[in-house]
CSV table of C-alpha atoms in Angstrom, one decimal:
chain,number,residue,atom,x,y,z
A,1,UNK,CA,-27.0,-1.7,20.0
A,2,UNK,CA,-24.5,-3.6,22.0
A,3,UNK,CA,-24.8,-6.6,19.7
A,4,UNK,CA,-24.1,-4.4,16.7
A,5,UNK,CA,-21.1,-2.9,18.5
A,6,UNK,CA,-19.8,-6.4,19.4
A,7,UNK,CA,-20.3,-7.5,15.8
A,8,UNK,CA,-18.4,-4.5,14.5
A,9,UNK,CA,-15.5,-5.2,17.0
A,10,UNK,CA,-15.3,-8.8,15.8
A,11,UNK,CA,-15.6,-8.0,12.2
A,12,UNK,CA,-12.9,-5.2,12.4
A,13,UNK,CA,-10.7,-7.3,14.6
A,14,UNK,CA,-10.9,-4.8,17.5
A,15,UNK,CA,-8.7,-2.4,15.5
A,16,UNK,CA,-9.8,1.1,14.6
A,17,UNK,CA,-7.4,1.0,11.7
A,18,UNK,CA,-9.0,-2.1,10.2
A,19,UNK,CA,-12.5,-0.6,11.0
A,20,UNK,CA,-11.7,2.5,9.0
A,21,UNK,CA,-10.2,0.5,6.1
A,22,UNK,CA,-13.3,-1.7,5.9
A,23,UNK,CA,-15.6,1.2,6.3
A,24,UNK,CA,-14.0,3.1,3.4
A,25,UNK,CA,-14.2,0.1,1.1
A,26,UNK,CA,-17.9,-0.3,2.0
A,27,UNK,CA,-18.5,3.4,1.4
A,28,UNK,CA,-16.8,3.4,-2.0
A,29,UNK,CA,-18.7,0.2,-3.1
A,30,UNK,CA,-22.0,1.8,-2.1
A,31,UNK,CA,-21.3,5.0,-4.2
A,32,UNK,CA,-20.0,3.0,-7.1
A,33,UNK,CA,-23.1,0.7,-7.1
A,34,UNK,CA,-25.4,3.8,-7.0
A,35,UNK,CA,-23.9,5.2,-10.1
A,36,UNK,CA,-23.6,1.8,-11.7
A,37,UNK,CA,-27.3,1.4,-11.6
A,38,UNK,CA,-28.1,5.0,-12.6
A,39,UNK,CA,-25.8,4.9,-15.6
A,40,UNK,CA,-26.9,1.4,-16.8
A,41,UNK,CA,-23.6,-0.2,-16.1
A,42,UNK,CA,-21.2,2.4,-17.6
A,43,UNK,CA,-19.5,3.3,-14.3
A,44,UNK,CA,-17.7,0.0,-13.8
A,45,UNK,CA,-16.5,-0.5,-17.3
A,46,UNK,CA,-12.7,-0.7,-17.7
A,47,UNK,CA,-12.6,2.4,-19.9
A,48,UNK,CA,-14.5,4.6,-17.5
A,49,UNK,CA,-12.6,3.5,-14.4
A,50,UNK,CA,-9.3,4.2,-16.2
A,51,UNK,CA,-10.6,7.6,-17.2
A,52,UNK,CA,-11.7,8.5,-13.7
A,53,UNK,CA,-8.2,7.7,-12.3
A,54,UNK,CA,-6.5,9.5,-15.2
A,55,UNK,CA,-8.7,12.6,-14.9
A,56,UNK,CA,-8.9,13.1,-11.2
A,57,UNK,CA,-5.6,11.8,-9.9
A,58,UNK,CA,-4.1,15.3,-9.6
A,59,UNK,CA,-7.1,16.4,-7.4
A,60,UNK,CA,-6.5,13.5,-5.1
A,61,UNK,CA,-2.8,14.4,-4.9
A,62,UNK,CA,-3.8,17.9,-3.9
A,63,UNK,CA,-6.1,16.5,-1.3
A,64,UNK,CA,-3.2,14.7,0.4
A,65,UNK,CA,-1.3,17.9,0.9
A,66,UNK,CA,-4.4,19.9,1.8
A,67,UNK,CA,-5.2,17.4,4.5
A,68,UNK,CA,-2.0,18.1,6.3
A,69,UNK,CA,-2.5,21.9,5.9
A,70,UNK,CA,-6.1,21.7,7.3
A,71,UNK,CA,-5.1,19.3,10.1
A,72,UNK,CA,-2.5,21.8,11.2
A,73,UNK,CA,-5.2,24.5,11.4
A,74,UNK,CA,-4.6,26.3,8.1
A,75,UNK,CA,-6.1,26.6,4.6
A,76,UNK,CA,-4.3,27.0,1.2
A,77,UNK,CA,-6.2,28.9,-1.5
A,78,UNK,CA,-3.2,29.0,-3.9
A,79,UNK,CA,-2.8,25.4,-5.0
A,80,UNK,CA,-4.5,25.8,-8.3
A,81,UNK,CA,-2.4,28.9,-9.2
A,82,UNK,CA,0.8,27.2,-8.0
A,83,UNK,CA,0.0,24.2,-10.2
A,84,UNK,CA,-0.6,26.4,-13.2
A,85,UNK,CA,2.5,28.6,-12.6
A,86,UNK,CA,4.7,25.5,-12.2
A,87,UNK,CA,3.2,24.0,-15.4
A,88,UNK,CA,4.0,27.0,-17.5
A,89,UNK,CA,7.5,27.4,-16.1
A,90,UNK,CA,8.4,23.8,-16.8
A,91,UNK,CA,6.7,23.8,-20.3
A,92,UNK,CA,8.6,27.0,-21.2
A,93,UNK,CA,11.9,25.6,-19.9
A,94,UNK,CA,11.6,22.5,-22.0
A,95,UNK,CA,10.4,24.3,-25.1
A,96,UNK,CA,12.7,27.3,-25.2
A,97,UNK,CA,15.8,26.0,-23.4
A,98,UNK,CA,15.6,22.3,-24.6
A,99,UNK,CA,15.6,21.1,-21.0
A,100,UNK,CA,15.3,17.3,-20.9
A,101,UNK,CA,12.0,16.3,-19.5
A,102,UNK,CA,13.4,14.4,-16.5
A,103,UNK,CA,15.1,17.6,-15.4
A,104,UNK,CA,11.9,19.5,-16.2
A,105,UNK,CA,10.2,17.4,-13.5
A,106,UNK,CA,13.0,18.2,-11.0
A,107,UNK,CA,12.7,21.8,-11.9
A,108,UNK,CA,9.0,21.8,-11.3
A,109,UNK,CA,9.4,20.2,-7.9
A,110,UNK,CA,12.0,22.8,-7.0
A,111,UNK,CA,9.7,25.6,-8.1
A,112,UNK,CA,7.0,24.2,-5.9
A,113,UNK,CA,9.4,23.9,-3.0
A,114,UNK,CA,10.5,27.5,-3.4
A,115,UNK,CA,6.9,28.8,-3.5
A,116,UNK,CA,6.1,26.7,-0.5
A,117,UNK,CA,9.1,28.1,1.4
A,118,UNK,CA,8.0,31.6,0.5
A,119,UNK,CA,4.5,31.1,1.7
A,120,UNK,CA,5.6,29.0,4.7
A,121,UNK,CA,7.9,31.8,5.8
A,122,UNK,CA,5.1,34.3,6.0
A,123,UNK,CA,2.8,31.9,7.8
A,124,UNK,CA,5.3,30.4,10.2
A,125,UNK,CA,7.8,33.1,11.0
A,126,UNK,CA,6.0,36.4,10.3
A,127,UNK,CA,2.6,35.2,11.6
A,128,UNK,CA,0.4,36.3,8.7
A,129,UNK,CA,-2.7,34.0,8.5
A,130,UNK,CA,-2.4,31.3,5.9
A,131,UNK,CA,-5.7,32.3,4.4
A,132,UNK,CA,-4.3,35.8,3.6
A,133,UNK,CA,-0.9,34.5,2.4
A,134,UNK,CA,-2.3,32.0,0.1
A,135,UNK,CA,-5.0,34.3,-1.2
A,136,UNK,CA,-2.2,36.7,-2.2
A,137,UNK,CA,-0.4,33.7,-3.7
A,138,UNK,CA,-3.5,32.7,-5.7
A,139,UNK,CA,-3.4,36.2,-7.3
A,140,UNK,CA,0.4,36.4,-7.6
A,141,UNK,CA,1.0,33.0,-9.3
A,142,UNK,CA,-2.1,33.1,-11.5
A,143,UNK,CA,-0.8,36.4,-12.8
A,144,UNK,CA,2.7,34.8,-13.1
A,145,UNK,CA,1.2,32.0,-15.2
A,146,UNK,CA,-0.4,34.5,-17.6
A,147,UNK,CA,2.6,36.7,-17.8
A,148,UNK,CA,5.1,34.0,-18.5
A,149,UNK,CA,2.8,32.1,-20.9
A,150,UNK,CA,1.5,35.3,-22.5
A,151,UNK,CA,-2.0,33.7,-22.2
A,152,UNK,CA,-0.9,31.1,-24.8
A,153,UNK,CA,-0.7,27.3,-24.6
A,154,UNK,CA,2.8,25.8,-24.5
A,155,UNK,CA,3.2,22.2,-25.7
A,156,UNK,CA,5.4,19.7,-23.8
A,157,UNK,CA,7.6,16.9,-25.2
A,158,UNK,CA,6.4,13.3,-25.7
A,159,UNK,CA,8.4,11.8,-22.8
A,160,UNK,CA,7.0,14.3,-20.3
A,161,UNK,CA,3.5,13.4,-21.3
A,162,UNK,CA,3.9,9.9,-19.8
A,163,UNK,CA,3.5,11.0,-16.2
A,164,UNK,CA,0.0,12.2,-17.0
A,165,UNK,CA,-1.2,10.3,-20.1
A,166,UNK,CA,0.9,7.2,-19.9
A,167,UNK,CA,0.0,3.6,-18.7
A,168,UNK,CA,1.9,0.6,-17.5
A,169,UNK,CA,3.5,-1.0,-20.5
A,170,UNK,CA,2.6,-4.3,-22.0
A,171,UNK,CA,5.2,-7.0,-21.1
A,172,UNK,CA,5.4,-10.7,-21.0
A,173,UNK,CA,3.1,-13.3,-22.7
A,174,UNK,CA,-0.3,-12.3,-24.1
A,175,UNK,CA,-2.8,-13.1,-21.4
A,176,UNK,CA,-5.6,-10.8,-22.5
A,177,UNK,CA,-4.7,-8.5,-19.6
A,178,UNK,CA,-1.9,-6.0,-18.7
A,179,UNK,CA,0.5,-8.2,-16.9
A,180,UNK,CA,2.1,-5.5,-14.8
A,181,UNK,CA,-1.3,-4.4,-13.5
A,182,UNK,CA,-2.0,-8.0,-12.6
A,183,UNK,CA,1.3,-8.2,-10.7
A,184,UNK,CA,0.4,-5.0,-8.8
A,185,UNK,CA,-2.9,-6.6,-7.9
A,186,UNK,CA,-1.2,-9.7,-6.6
A,187,UNK,CA,1.2,-7.6,-4.6
A,188,UNK,CA,-1.8,-5.6,-3.1
A,189,UNK,CA,-3.5,-8.8,-2.1
A,190,UNK,CA,-0.3,-10.1,-0.5
A,191,UNK,CA,0.1,-6.8,1.3
A,192,UNK,CA,-3.4,-7.1,2.8
A,193,UNK,CA,-2.9,-10.6,4.0
A,194,UNK,CA,0.5,-9.7,5.5
A,195,UNK,CA,-1.0,-6.7,7.3
A,196,UNK,CA,-3.8,-8.9,8.8
A,197,UNK,CA,-1.3,-11.5,9.9
A,198,UNK,CA,1.0,-8.9,11.5
A,199,UNK,CA,-1.9,-7.3,13.3
A,200,UNK,CA,-2.9,-10.6,14.8
A,201,UNK,CA,0.7,-11.4,15.8
A,202,UNK,CA,1.1,-8.0,17.4
A,203,UNK,CA,-2.1,-8.4,19.4
A,204,UNK,CA,-1.1,-11.9,20.6
A,205,UNK,CA,2.3,-10.6,21.7
A,206,UNK,CA,0.6,-7.8,23.6
A,207,UNK,CA,-1.9,-10.2,25.2
A,208,UNK,CA,-4.9,-8.5,23.6
A,209,UNK,CA,-7.9,-10.3,22.3
A,210,UNK,CA,-7.9,-11.3,18.6
A,211,UNK,CA,-10.9,-11.8,16.3
A,212,UNK,CA,-11.9,-15.4,15.4
A,213,UNK,CA,-10.2,-16.8,12.3
A,214,UNK,CA,-13.6,-16.9,10.5
A,215,UNK,CA,-14.1,-13.2,11.1
A,216,UNK,CA,-10.6,-12.4,9.8
A,217,UNK,CA,-11.3,-14.6,6.8
A,218,UNK,CA,-14.5,-12.7,5.9
A,219,UNK,CA,-12.7,-9.4,6.3
A,220,UNK,CA,-9.8,-10.6,4.0
A,221,UNK,CA,-12.3,-12.0,1.5
A,222,UNK,CA,-14.1,-8.7,1.1
A,223,UNK,CA,-10.9,-6.6,0.8
A,224,UNK,CA,-9.2,-9.1,-1.6
A,225,UNK,CA,-12.4,-9.3,-3.6
A,226,UNK,CA,-12.5,-5.6,-4.2
A,227,UNK,CA,-8.8,-5.6,-5.1
A,228,UNK,CA,-9.2,-8.4,-7.6
A,229,UNK,CA,-12.2,-6.8,-9.2
A,230,UNK,CA,-10.4,-3.5,-9.6
A,231,UNK,CA,-7.3,-5.2,-10.9
A,232,UNK,CA,-9.1,-7.1,-13.6
A,233,UNK,CA,-10.9,-3.9,-14.7
A,234,UNK,CA,-7.8,-1.9,-15.0
A,235,UNK,CA,-5.8,-4.7,-16.5
A,236,UNK,CA,-8.6,-5.6,-19.0
A,237,UNK,CA,-9.0,-2.3,-20.8
A,238,UNK,CA,-8.4,-1.9,-24.5
A,239,UNK,CA,-4.9,-2.7,-25.7
A,240,UNK,CA,-2.5,0.1,-24.8
A,241,UNK,CA,-4.3,1.1,-21.7
A,242,UNK,CA,-4.0,-0.1,-18.1
A,243,UNK,CA,-3.4,1.5,-14.7
A,244,UNK,CA,-2.4,5.1,-15.5
A,245,UNK,CA,1.1,6.2,-14.4
A,246,UNK,CA,-0.6,9.1,-12.5
A,247,UNK,CA,-2.5,6.4,-10.6
A,248,UNK,CA,0.8,4.7,-9.7
A,249,UNK,CA,2.2,8.1,-8.4
A,250,UNK,CA,-1.0,8.6,-6.4
A,251,UNK,CA,-0.8,5.1,-4.8
A,252,UNK,CA,2.9,5.7,-3.8
A,253,UNK,CA,2.0,9.0,-2.2
A,254,UNK,CA,-1.0,7.6,-0.3
A,255,UNK,CA,1.2,4.8,1.1
A,256,UNK,CA,4.0,7.2,2.0
A,257,UNK,CA,1.9,9.9,3.6
A,258,UNK,CA,-0.3,7.4,5.4
A,259,UNK,CA,2.8,5.9,7.0
A,260,UNK,CA,4.2,9.3,7.8
A,261,UNK,CA,1.0,10.6,9.5
A,262,UNK,CA,0.4,7.5,11.5
A,263,UNK,CA,3.9,6.2,12.4
A,264,UNK,CA,6.3,9.1,12.7
A,265,UNK,CA,6.9,11.8,15.2
A,266,UNK,CA,6.6,14.5,12.5
A,267,UNK,CA,3.2,13.3,11.6
A,268,UNK,CA,2.0,13.3,15.2
A,269,UNK,CA,3.3,16.8,15.6
A,270,UNK,CA,1.1,18.0,12.9
A,271,UNK,CA,-2.0,16.6,14.6
A,272,UNK,CA,-0.8,18.0,18.0
A,273,UNK,CA,-0.4,21.5,16.5
A,274,UNK,CA,-3.9,21.3,14.9
A,275,UNK,CA,-5.4,20.0,18.1
A,276,UNK,CA,-3.9,22.6,20.5
A,277,UNK,CA,-1.0,24.7,19.1
A,278,UNK,CA,-0.1,26.3,22.5
A,279,UNK,CA,-0.1,23.0,24.4
A,280,UNK,CA,2.0,21.4,21.6
A,281,UNK,CA,4.6,24.2,21.7
A,282,UNK,CA,4.9,24.1,25.5
A,283,UNK,CA,5.4,20.3,25.2
A,284,UNK,CA,8.4,20.8,22.9
A,285,UNK,CA,6.9,20.7,19.4
A,286,UNK,CA,8.6,23.2,17.1
A,287,UNK,CA,5.5,25.0,16.0
A,288,UNK,CA,7.1,27.3,13.4
A,289,UNK,CA,8.9,24.4,11.7
A,290,UNK,CA,5.7,22.3,11.5
A,291,UNK,CA,3.7,25.2,10.0
A,292,UNK,CA,6.5,26.0,7.6
A,293,UNK,CA,6.8,22.3,6.4
A,294,UNK,CA,3.1,21.7,5.9
A,295,UNK,CA,2.9,24.8,3.7
A,296,UNK,CA,6.0,23.9,1.8
A,297,UNK,CA,4.8,20.3,1.3
A,298,UNK,CA,1.5,21.5,-0.1
A,299,UNK,CA,3.1,23.6,-2.8
A,300,UNK,CA,5.4,20.7,-3.8
A,301,UNK,CA,2.4,18.4,-4.2
A,302,UNK,CA,0.6,21.2,-6.1
A,303,UNK,CA,3.6,21.5,-8.4
A,304,UNK,CA,3.5,17.7,-9.0
A,305,UNK,CA,-0.3,17.9,-9.7
A,306,UNK,CA,0.2,20.7,-12.1
A,307,UNK,CA,2.8,18.8,-14.1
A,308,UNK,CA,0.6,15.7,-14.2
A,309,UNK,CA,-2.2,17.8,-15.6
A,310,UNK,CA,0.0,19.5,-18.2
A,311,UNK,CA,1.4,16.1,-19.2
A,312,UNK,CA,-2.1,14.7,-19.7
A,313,UNK,CA,-3.2,17.8,-21.6
A,314,UNK,CA,0.0,17.8,-23.7
A,315,UNK,CA,0.3,21.6,-23.1
A,316,UNK,CA,0.2,24.2,-20.4
A,317,UNK,CA,-2.4,26.9,-20.7
A,318,UNK,CA,-3.8,30.0,-18.9
A,319,UNK,CA,-6.9,28.2,-17.6
A,320,UNK,CA,-5.0,25.4,-15.8
A,321,UNK,CA,-5.7,24.9,-12.2
A,322,UNK,CA,-8.9,26.9,-12.0
A,323,UNK,CA,-10.9,26.0,-8.8
A,324,UNK,CA,-8.6,23.1,-8.0
A,325,UNK,CA,-8.3,24.4,-4.4
A,326,UNK,CA,-12.0,24.2,-4.0
A,327,UNK,CA,-12.1,20.5,-5.1
A,328,UNK,CA,-9.2,19.7,-2.8
A,329,UNK,CA,-10.7,21.4,0.2
A,330,UNK,CA,-14.1,19.7,-0.4
A,331,UNK,CA,-12.4,16.3,-0.7
A,332,UNK,CA,-10.7,16.8,2.7
A,333,UNK,CA,-13.8,18.0,4.5
A,334,UNK,CA,-16.0,15.2,3.0
A,335,UNK,CA,-13.3,12.8,4.0
A,336,UNK,CA,-13.7,13.8,7.7
A,337,UNK,CA,-11.2,16.6,8.5
A,338,UNK,CA,-12.3,19.1,11.1
A,339,UNK,CA,-12.5,22.8,10.2
A,340,UNK,CA,-10.7,23.6,13.5
A,341,UNK,CA,-7.8,21.3,12.7
A,342,UNK,CA,-6.3,18.3,14.5
A,343,UNK,CA,-8.6,15.7,12.8
A,344,UNK,CA,-8.5,13.8,9.5
A,345,UNK,CA,-6.8,11.0,7.7
A,346,UNK,CA,-5.1,10.5,4.3
A,347,UNK,CA,-7.4,7.6,3.4
A,348,UNK,CA,-10.4,9.6,4.4
A,349,UNK,CA,-9.3,12.5,2.1
A,350,UNK,CA,-8.9,10.0,-0.8
A,351,UNK,CA,-12.4,8.7,-0.1
A,352,UNK,CA,-13.7,12.3,-0.2
A,353,UNK,CA,-11.8,12.9,-3.4
A,354,UNK,CA,-13.2,9.8,-5.0
A,355,UNK,CA,-16.7,10.8,-4.0
A,356,UNK,CA,-16.3,14.1,-5.8
A,357,UNK,CA,-14.7,12.3,-8.8
A,358,UNK,CA,-17.4,9.7,-9.1
A,359,UNK,CA,-20.1,12.4,-8.6
A,360,UNK,CA,-18.6,14.4,-11.5
A,361,UNK,CA,-18.2,11.3,-13.6
A,362,UNK,CA,-21.6,9.8,-13.0
A,363,UNK,CA,-23.4,13.1,-13.7
A,364,UNK,CA,-21.4,13.6,-16.9
A,365,UNK,CA,-22.3,10.1,-18.1
A,366,UNK,CA,-25.9,11.0,-17.6
A,367,UNK,CA,-25.4,14.1,-19.7
A,368,UNK,CA,-26.1,16.6,-16.8
A,369,UNK,CA,-24.9,20.1,-17.7
A,370,UNK,CA,-21.8,21.6,-16.0
A,371,UNK,CA,-24.0,24.2,-14.2
A,372,UNK,CA,-26.1,21.5,-12.5
A,373,UNK,CA,-23.0,19.5,-11.7
A,374,UNK,CA,-21.6,22.5,-9.7
A,375,UNK,CA,-24.9,23.0,-7.9
A,376,UNK,CA,-25.2,19.3,-7.0
A,377,UNK,CA,-21.6,19.1,-5.8
A,378,UNK,CA,-22.1,22.2,-3.6
A,379,UNK,CA,-25.3,20.7,-2.1
A,380,UNK,CA,-23.7,17.3,-1.5
A,381,UNK,CA,-20.7,18.9,0.3
A,382,UNK,CA,-23.0,21.0,2.5
A,383,UNK,CA,-25.5,18.3,3.3
A,384,UNK,CA,-22.9,15.6,3.9
A,385,UNK,CA,-21.0,17.7,6.4
A,386,UNK,CA,-24.1,19.2,8.0
A,387,UNK,CA,-25.8,15.7,8.4
A,388,UNK,CA,-22.6,14.3,10.0
A,389,UNK,CA,-22.3,17.2,12.4
A,390,UNK,CA,-25.9,16.8,13.4
A,391,UNK,CA,-25.5,13.1,14.0
A,392,UNK,CA,-22.4,13.7,16.2
A,393,UNK,CA,-24.2,16.4,18.2
A,394,UNK,CA,-27.1,13.9,18.8
A,395,UNK,CA,-24.7,11.1,19.8
A,396,UNK,CA,-25.8,9.0,16.8
A,397,UNK,CA,-23.8,7.1,14.2
A,398,UNK,CA,-21.4,9.4,12.3
A,399,UNK,CA,-20.0,8.4,8.9
A,400,UNK,CA,-17.3,11.0,9.0
A,401,UNK,CA,-16.6,10.3,12.6
A,402,UNK,CA,-16.2,6.6,11.8
A,403,UNK,CA,-13.8,7.3,8.9
A,404,UNK,CA,-11.6,9.6,11.1
A,405,UNK,CA,-12.0,7.8,14.4
A,406,UNK,CA,-8.3,6.8,14.8
A,407,UNK,CA,-7.2,10.4,14.9
A,408,UNK,CA,-9.8,11.8,17.4
A,409,UNK,CA,-8.2,13.2,20.4
A,410,UNK,CA,-10.4,11.2,22.7
A,411,UNK,CA,-9.6,7.9,21.1
A,412,UNK,CA,-7.1,5.8,23.0
A,413,UNK,CA,-5.4,4.7,19.8
A,414,UNK,CA,-5.0,8.3,18.5
A,415,UNK,CA,-1.8,10.4,18.4
A,416,UNK,CA,-2.8,12.4,21.4
A,417,UNK,CA,-2.2,16.1,21.5
A,418,UNK,CA,0.1,17.0,24.3
A,419,UNK,CA,-1.7,18.0,27.5
A,420,UNK,CA,-1.4,21.7,28.5
A,421,UNK,CA,0.4,22.3,31.8
A,422,UNK,CA,-1.3,23.9,34.8
A,423,UNK,CA,-2.6,27.4,34.1
A,424,UNK,CA,0.2,29.4,35.8
A,425,UNK,CA,0.9,32.4,33.5
A,426,UNK,CA,4.4,32.9,34.9
A,427,UNK,CA,5.3,29.3,34.5
A,428,UNK,CA,4.0,29.3,31.0
A,429,UNK,CA,6.1,32.3,30.1
A,430,UNK,CA,9.2,30.7,31.5
A,431,UNK,CA,8.6,27.5,29.6
A,432,UNK,CA,8.1,29.3,26.3
A,433,UNK,CA,11.2,31.4,26.9
A,434,UNK,CA,13.2,28.2,27.6
């Protein structure tokens, strides 16, 4: 066991961040290979990979926001209804009032922010549990969607459709691939190399041990190999297709929210609140503001996801957003978030979302009926979490624990929740009052 641990430390460079990144790539590769064999090679075709990103990017966007809500110790059941409500409002505004589509996107984000502020107010400042507030919101905004749209579909203009159904354009010489997608792949490879180099430099400056160069080379080779393979698949689709615009939006959000949760005070406050709300408040964290902002952020991302879906469908309809909240919540929990809050990562939630997406896609490629797909997804969610919880209780290897290790409160590299002061009731009251 100790030899395996030493090998893992060397391979991961002694960094939990690198370990998580490598573990996630390995997990995704294993899942993809499973369905690649089962579907006789259809899973890894360019057309199928492009379709997966295009069809499920909005669920992954929801998972990012849902992660922050769950980490803070809440749940949001309204995201599907908020997405549907925003979609019909934007579609109606562009159809009936000739609102230019760029302004339509701005309007949608503002609608999401207003809904989030409404729900965040009840949760943070009135103290109504988020489960109840968002359950009410699910009913309220689903009814609003049907009332405004009169249970009809409302088409959206061509320009607006690009955010959901568009691809990176063809530019430059004819290479047989989409050149912009190739450039993104090159940039991603350069970013991985730069991050590895910076990590080694930082460890040297701190006097910490660094992994041997050959180990770093293996790690980089694996990650770059995956990036190159994915780049060629997305760039080599049929003419007119490439990496979807919705995929670009998702990548930007993943990078931004990963940086925010790992490297900013605001991100650490969310984990502190989820880990121990009372201790966080006594340590100076503005509890109400954190709760307000995570609920507001969730609704903004739900609005964005709703607009992407409407753009891909070319119209807004009364059935938009049904059960989206369940897929987003499942993605977050499969990705390693704790039910009690304070634990989870953006990258883990994306892995969970991709597991659900690939599961859907693979079963559909095999012609499995929608009823069985739902049954299998439910069993996978239950068994995956139950198996991981059992392993953790037995002190064994935990897949989810590995994915979320950097944010465990007992991990030295984690954003630690503030420690509670001595249990003196009078002193506690005085600190809260101050």
